[in-house]
Short mmCIF file of N, CA and C in Angstrom, two decimals:
data_model
loop_
_atom_site.label_atom_id
_atom_site.label_comp_id
_atom_site.label_asym_id
_atom_site.label_seq_id
_atom_site.Cartn_x
_atom_site.Cartn_y
_atom_site.Cartn_z
N MET S 1 145.57 61.54 73.79
CA MET S 1 144.88 62.77 73.52
C MET S 1 143.44 62.70 73.95
N PHE S 2 142.91 63.80 74.32
CA PHE S 2 141.49 63.85 74.84
C PHE S 2 140.50 63.94 73.75
N LYS S 3 139.51 62.99 73.80
CA LYS S 3 138.48 62.98 72.83
C LYS S 3 137.21 63.34 73.46
N PRO S 4 136.53 64.48 72.99
CA PRO S 4 135.22 64.85 73.63
C PRO S 4 134.20 63.71 73.48
N LEU S 5 133.43 63.54 74.47
CA LEU S 5 132.36 62.55 74.39
C LEU S 5 131.04 63.04 73.72
N ILE S 6 131.06 64.37 73.58
CA ILE S 6 129.78 64.93 72.99
C ILE S 6 130.24 66.12 72.16
N SER S 7 129.69 66.28 71.00
CA SER S 7 130.15 67.37 70.09
C SER S 7 129.53 68.68 70.51
N VAL S 8 130.13 69.77 70.05
CA VAL S 8 129.57 71.10 70.47
C VAL S 8 128.11 71.29 69.96
N ALA S 9 127.86 70.79 68.79
CA ALA S 9 126.49 70.83 68.21
C ALA S 9 125.47 70.09 69.06
N SER S 10 125.96 68.93 69.59
CA SER S 10 125.03 68.14 70.41
C SER S 10 124.83 68.84 71.72
N MET S 11 125.87 69.42 72.32
CA MET S 11 125.79 70.23 73.56
C MET S 11 124.84 71.37 73.43
N VAL S 12 124.94 72.15 72.28
CA VAL S 12 123.99 73.23 72.08
C VAL S 12 122.57 72.75 71.92
N ALA S 13 122.42 71.63 71.30
CA ALA S 13 121.00 71.13 71.11
C ALA S 13 120.48 70.67 72.44
N LEU S 14 121.29 70.00 73.28
CA LEU S 14 120.86 69.57 74.63
C LEU S 14 120.54 70.74 75.51
N LEU S 15 121.30 71.83 75.51
CA LEU S 15 121.06 73.01 76.20
C LEU S 15 119.74 73.64 75.78
N GLY S 16 119.56 73.78 74.53
CA GLY S 16 118.34 74.30 73.95
C GLY S 16 117.06 73.45 74.43
N ALA S 17 117.26 72.21 74.43
CA ALA S 17 116.13 71.28 74.80
C ALA S 17 115.84 71.50 76.35
N GLY S 18 116.95 71.75 77.13
CA GLY S 18 116.73 71.98 78.54
C GLY S 18 115.99 73.26 78.81
N GLY S 19 116.24 74.30 77.93
CA GLY S 19 115.47 75.47 78.09
C GLY S 19 113.97 75.30 77.79
N MET S 20 113.73 74.43 76.79
CA MET S 20 112.34 74.17 76.47
C MET S 20 111.68 73.40 77.59
N VAL S 21 112.34 72.43 78.20
CA VAL S 21 111.72 71.73 79.22
C VAL S 21 111.34 72.67 80.43
N ARG S 22 112.31 73.58 80.76
CA ARG S 22 112.04 74.55 81.84
C ARG S 22 110.79 75.42 81.46
N ALA S 23 110.66 75.77 80.25
CA ALA S 23 109.52 76.63 79.87
C ALA S 23 108.20 75.76 80.03
N GLN S 24 108.23 74.62 79.60
CA GLN S 24 107.09 73.70 79.67
C GLN S 24 106.73 73.40 81.08
N ASP S 25 107.72 73.40 82.05
CA ASP S 25 107.46 73.06 83.41
C ASP S 25 106.95 74.17 84.25
N LEU S 26 106.77 75.34 83.69
CA LEU S 26 106.19 76.46 84.36
C LEU S 26 104.73 76.16 84.96
N VAL S 27 104.58 76.47 86.22
CA VAL S 27 103.27 76.34 86.75
C VAL S 27 102.48 77.56 86.61
N LEU S 28 101.34 77.56 85.84
CA LEU S 28 100.58 78.71 85.59
C LEU S 28 99.18 78.65 86.31
N PRO S 29 98.72 79.76 86.54
CA PRO S 29 97.29 79.72 87.05
C PRO S 29 96.31 79.44 85.99
N SER S 30 95.19 78.83 86.46
CA SER S 30 94.13 78.57 85.45
C SER S 30 93.46 79.92 85.08
N ILE S 31 92.68 79.98 84.11
CA ILE S 31 91.94 81.25 83.78
C ILE S 31 91.15 81.75 84.92
N PRO S 32 90.40 80.96 85.58
CA PRO S 32 89.66 81.55 86.81
C PRO S 32 90.57 82.00 87.89
N GLU S 33 91.71 81.26 88.14
CA GLU S 33 92.62 81.73 89.15
C GLU S 33 93.34 83.04 88.76
N ALA S 34 93.72 83.22 87.46
CA ALA S 34 94.27 84.39 86.91
C ALA S 34 93.36 85.54 87.10
N THR S 35 92.09 85.25 86.74
CA THR S 35 91.04 86.32 86.84
C THR S 35 90.91 86.81 88.31
N ASP S 36 90.79 85.85 89.25
CA ASP S 36 90.67 86.16 90.58
C ASP S 36 91.89 87.03 91.15
N ALA S 37 93.08 86.62 90.70
CA ALA S 37 94.28 87.31 91.03
C ALA S 37 94.28 88.75 90.46
N ILE S 38 93.87 88.91 89.36
CA ILE S 38 93.74 90.29 88.78
C ILE S 38 92.69 91.21 89.49
N VAL S 39 91.58 90.51 89.80
CA VAL S 39 90.48 91.24 90.59
C VAL S 39 91.09 91.65 91.89
N ASP S 40 91.79 90.80 92.61
CA ASP S 40 92.35 91.15 93.89
C ASP S 40 93.30 92.33 93.73
N MET S 41 94.21 92.20 92.62
CA MET S 41 95.17 93.22 92.43
C MET S 41 94.51 94.64 92.21
N LEU S 42 93.39 94.68 91.51
CA LEU S 42 92.67 95.85 91.19
C LEU S 42 91.66 96.26 92.25
N ALA S 43 91.57 95.49 93.29
CA ALA S 43 90.63 95.88 94.38
C ALA S 43 90.77 97.31 94.92
N GLY S 44 89.69 97.97 95.06
CA GLY S 44 89.65 99.33 95.43
C GLY S 44 90.03 100.40 94.49
N SER S 45 90.24 99.89 93.16
CA SER S 45 90.49 100.86 92.11
C SER S 45 89.33 101.31 91.38
N GLY S 46 88.06 100.64 91.66
CA GLY S 46 86.88 100.98 91.01
C GLY S 46 86.63 100.31 89.64
N MET S 47 87.66 99.48 89.26
CA MET S 47 87.65 98.78 87.97
C MET S 47 86.62 97.63 88.17
N PRO S 48 85.76 97.37 87.15
CA PRO S 48 84.86 96.29 87.20
C PRO S 48 85.60 94.96 87.07
N ARG S 49 84.89 93.81 87.36
CA ARG S 49 85.49 92.51 87.22
C ARG S 49 85.65 92.24 85.79
N PRO S 50 86.93 91.72 85.37
CA PRO S 50 87.08 91.45 83.93
C PRO S 50 86.04 90.31 83.54
N SER S 51 85.48 90.58 82.26
CA SER S 51 84.59 89.62 81.74
C SER S 51 85.31 88.44 81.06
N LYS S 52 86.58 88.68 80.70
CA LYS S 52 87.37 87.65 80.08
C LYS S 52 88.87 87.87 80.38
N VAL S 53 89.65 86.85 80.64
CA VAL S 53 91.10 87.01 80.75
C VAL S 53 91.74 85.85 79.93
N LYS S 54 92.70 86.18 79.24
CA LYS S 54 93.41 85.13 78.34
C LYS S 54 94.92 85.29 78.63
N LEU S 55 95.59 84.27 78.96
CA LEU S 55 97.04 84.21 79.07
C LEU S 55 97.68 83.93 77.77
N GLY S 56 98.80 84.69 77.54
CA GLY S 56 99.59 84.48 76.23
C GLY S 56 100.96 83.79 76.56
N THR S 57 101.99 84.43 76.25
CA THR S 57 103.29 83.90 76.47
C THR S 57 103.68 84.07 77.93
N CYS S 58 104.24 83.00 78.47
CA CYS S 58 104.69 82.94 79.95
C CYS S 58 106.10 82.48 80.01
N ILE S 59 106.88 83.21 80.86
CA ILE S 59 108.28 82.96 81.11
C ILE S 59 108.53 82.94 82.59
N PRO S 60 109.68 82.47 83.06
CA PRO S 60 110.03 82.72 84.48
C PRO S 60 110.20 84.20 84.58
N ALA S 61 109.69 84.75 85.71
CA ALA S 61 109.77 86.22 85.91
C ALA S 61 111.14 86.67 86.12
N VAL S 62 111.44 87.79 85.55
CA VAL S 62 112.73 88.52 85.71
C VAL S 62 112.68 89.13 87.17
N ASP S 63 113.79 89.01 87.94
CA ASP S 63 113.95 89.61 89.24
C ASP S 63 112.80 89.03 90.13
N ALA S 64 112.46 87.78 90.10
CA ALA S 64 111.42 87.16 90.81
C ALA S 64 111.64 87.31 92.31
N THR S 65 110.58 87.65 93.01
CA THR S 65 110.71 87.79 94.52
C THR S 65 109.90 86.65 95.18
N TYR S 66 109.31 85.82 94.46
CA TYR S 66 108.54 84.64 94.97
C TYR S 66 108.94 83.46 94.26
N PRO S 67 109.03 82.35 94.98
CA PRO S 67 109.30 80.99 94.30
C PRO S 67 108.31 80.76 93.20
N GLY S 68 108.69 80.28 92.08
CA GLY S 68 107.76 79.89 90.97
C GLY S 68 107.08 81.03 90.27
N GLN S 69 107.51 82.30 90.44
CA GLN S 69 106.88 83.45 89.93
C GLN S 69 107.06 83.46 88.42
N VAL S 70 105.97 83.66 87.70
CA VAL S 70 105.95 83.63 86.27
C VAL S 70 105.49 85.00 85.68
N ALA S 71 105.99 85.39 84.58
CA ALA S 71 105.55 86.59 83.89
C ALA S 71 104.73 86.20 82.68
N CYS S 72 103.64 86.95 82.45
CA CYS S 72 102.78 86.45 81.29
C CYS S 72 102.24 87.61 80.62
N THR S 73 102.05 87.61 79.34
CA THR S 73 101.25 88.54 78.62
C THR S 73 99.78 88.17 78.97
N VAL S 74 98.94 89.12 79.10
CA VAL S 74 97.55 88.89 79.43
C VAL S 74 96.70 89.80 78.64
N ALA S 75 95.60 89.31 78.14
CA ALA S 75 94.57 90.11 77.51
C ALA S 75 93.42 90.15 78.57
N VAL S 76 93.10 91.37 78.98
CA VAL S 76 91.95 91.51 79.89
C VAL S 76 90.79 92.31 79.24
N THR S 77 89.63 91.69 79.27
CA THR S 77 88.46 92.29 78.67
C THR S 77 87.62 92.95 79.78
N LEU S 78 87.44 94.20 79.70
CA LEU S 78 86.62 94.97 80.69
C LEU S 78 85.51 95.65 79.81
N GLY S 79 84.28 95.12 79.90
CA GLY S 79 83.22 95.63 79.05
C GLY S 79 83.56 95.33 77.58
N ALA S 80 83.60 96.29 76.74
CA ALA S 80 83.90 96.15 75.34
C ALA S 80 85.37 96.44 74.99
N ALA S 81 86.14 96.79 76.04
CA ALA S 81 87.62 97.10 75.88
C ALA S 81 88.53 95.92 76.21
N VAL S 82 89.48 95.74 75.35
CA VAL S 82 90.52 94.63 75.60
C VAL S 82 91.79 95.30 75.85
N SER S 83 92.50 94.97 76.90
CA SER S 83 93.80 95.57 77.20
C SER S 83 94.82 94.43 77.27
N GLU S 84 95.95 94.69 76.55
CA GLU S 84 97.03 93.62 76.67
C GLU S 84 98.06 94.20 77.62
N ASN S 85 98.42 93.47 78.58
CA ASN S 85 99.35 93.85 79.67
C ASN S 85 100.38 92.68 79.90
N GLN S 86 101.37 93.01 80.77
CA GLN S 86 102.29 91.99 81.21
C GLN S 86 102.12 91.98 82.71
N MET S 87 101.96 90.79 83.31
CA MET S 87 101.72 90.59 84.63
C MET S 87 102.49 89.52 85.18
N ASP S 88 102.95 89.55 86.43
CA ASP S 88 103.56 88.41 87.11
C ASP S 88 102.52 87.71 88.05
N PHE S 89 102.58 86.44 87.97
CA PHE S 89 101.73 85.62 88.83
C PHE S 89 102.63 84.68 89.78
N TYR S 90 102.11 84.61 91.03
CA TYR S 90 102.81 83.81 92.00
C TYR S 90 101.79 83.32 92.97
N LYS S 91 102.20 82.25 93.70
CA LYS S 91 101.34 81.67 94.68
C LYS S 91 101.76 82.17 96.03
N GLN S 92 100.81 82.60 96.87
CA GLN S 92 101.06 82.97 98.27
C GLN S 92 99.90 82.40 99.10
N ASP S 93 100.37 81.58 100.04
CA ASP S 93 99.32 80.94 100.93
C ASP S 93 98.33 80.13 100.13
N GLY S 94 98.85 79.46 99.12
CA GLY S 94 98.00 78.64 98.33
C GLY S 94 97.02 79.30 97.30
N LYS S 95 97.19 80.68 97.25
CA LYS S 95 96.30 81.41 96.35
C LYS S 95 97.14 82.23 95.39
N TRP S 96 96.75 82.29 94.13
CA TRP S 96 97.40 82.98 93.10
C TRP S 96 97.28 84.50 93.32
N LYS S 97 98.33 85.24 93.16
CA LYS S 97 98.34 86.71 93.14
C LYS S 97 98.96 87.25 91.91
N ALA S 98 98.57 88.43 91.58
CA ALA S 98 99.12 89.10 90.36
C ALA S 98 99.70 90.43 90.78
N GLN S 99 100.69 90.88 89.98
CA GLN S 99 101.36 92.20 90.21
C GLN S 99 101.88 92.59 88.89
N PRO S 100 102.10 93.92 88.65
CA PRO S 100 102.64 94.34 87.41
C PRO S 100 104.11 93.69 87.25
N SER S 101 104.39 93.49 85.96
CA SER S 101 105.65 92.77 85.62
C SER S 101 106.80 93.65 85.43
N VAL S 102 108.00 93.23 85.64
CA VAL S 102 109.16 93.95 85.18
C VAL S 102 109.92 93.19 84.11
N SER S 103 109.15 92.19 83.52
CA SER S 103 109.71 91.34 82.49
C SER S 103 109.33 91.81 81.09
N GLN S 104 108.90 93.05 80.87
CA GLN S 104 108.34 93.50 79.62
C GLN S 104 109.33 93.30 78.48
N ASP S 105 110.66 93.47 78.72
CA ASP S 105 111.61 93.47 77.63
C ASP S 105 111.78 91.94 77.21
N ARG S 106 111.29 91.04 77.83
CA ARG S 106 111.40 89.65 77.49
C ARG S 106 110.17 88.96 76.94
N LEU S 107 109.11 89.79 77.08
CA LEU S 107 107.80 89.23 76.56
C LEU S 107 107.39 89.98 75.28
N PRO S 108 106.76 89.18 74.38
CA PRO S 108 106.37 89.87 73.10
C PRO S 108 105.26 90.85 73.33
N PHE S 109 105.33 91.95 72.50
CA PHE S 109 104.20 92.93 72.52
C PHE S 109 104.10 93.54 71.15
N PRO S 110 103.00 93.50 70.51
CA PRO S 110 101.88 92.70 70.94
C PRO S 110 102.14 91.15 70.84
N ASP S 111 101.49 90.39 71.64
CA ASP S 111 101.77 88.93 71.71
C ASP S 111 100.83 88.25 70.62
N PRO S 112 101.45 87.60 69.70
CA PRO S 112 100.57 86.84 68.74
C PRO S 112 99.72 85.79 69.37
N LYS S 113 100.13 85.23 70.55
CA LYS S 113 99.33 84.21 71.21
C LYS S 113 97.89 84.80 71.76
N LEU S 114 97.86 86.12 71.77
CA LEU S 114 96.56 86.74 72.33
C LEU S 114 95.69 87.15 71.20
N ASP S 115 96.05 86.85 69.90
CA ASP S 115 95.15 87.17 68.90
C ASP S 115 93.97 86.29 68.82
#
């Protein structure tokens, strides 16, 4: 008779741990890199340079079009206003780029990490 080498509970725990490792292995932009990427994205819109950018929860981007693309909640401070958004970040030609995210359903809103 066949005896499993690993229990179902152990398998579930290992799969969960694998998910945590993948989340921890995400490559994220630094705050200055994220700020520059947002500034580039908003170029020509007349918006001022953000005075502060804070990254919250980040996950692998849904429907990613670039290798290593991540979706993050972001708090952007413009003057006295703070706006919480979801943005995708990816590297292109060695430089971080930002774009609106389609991962909103998988990211918390409001994100407690941005408090």
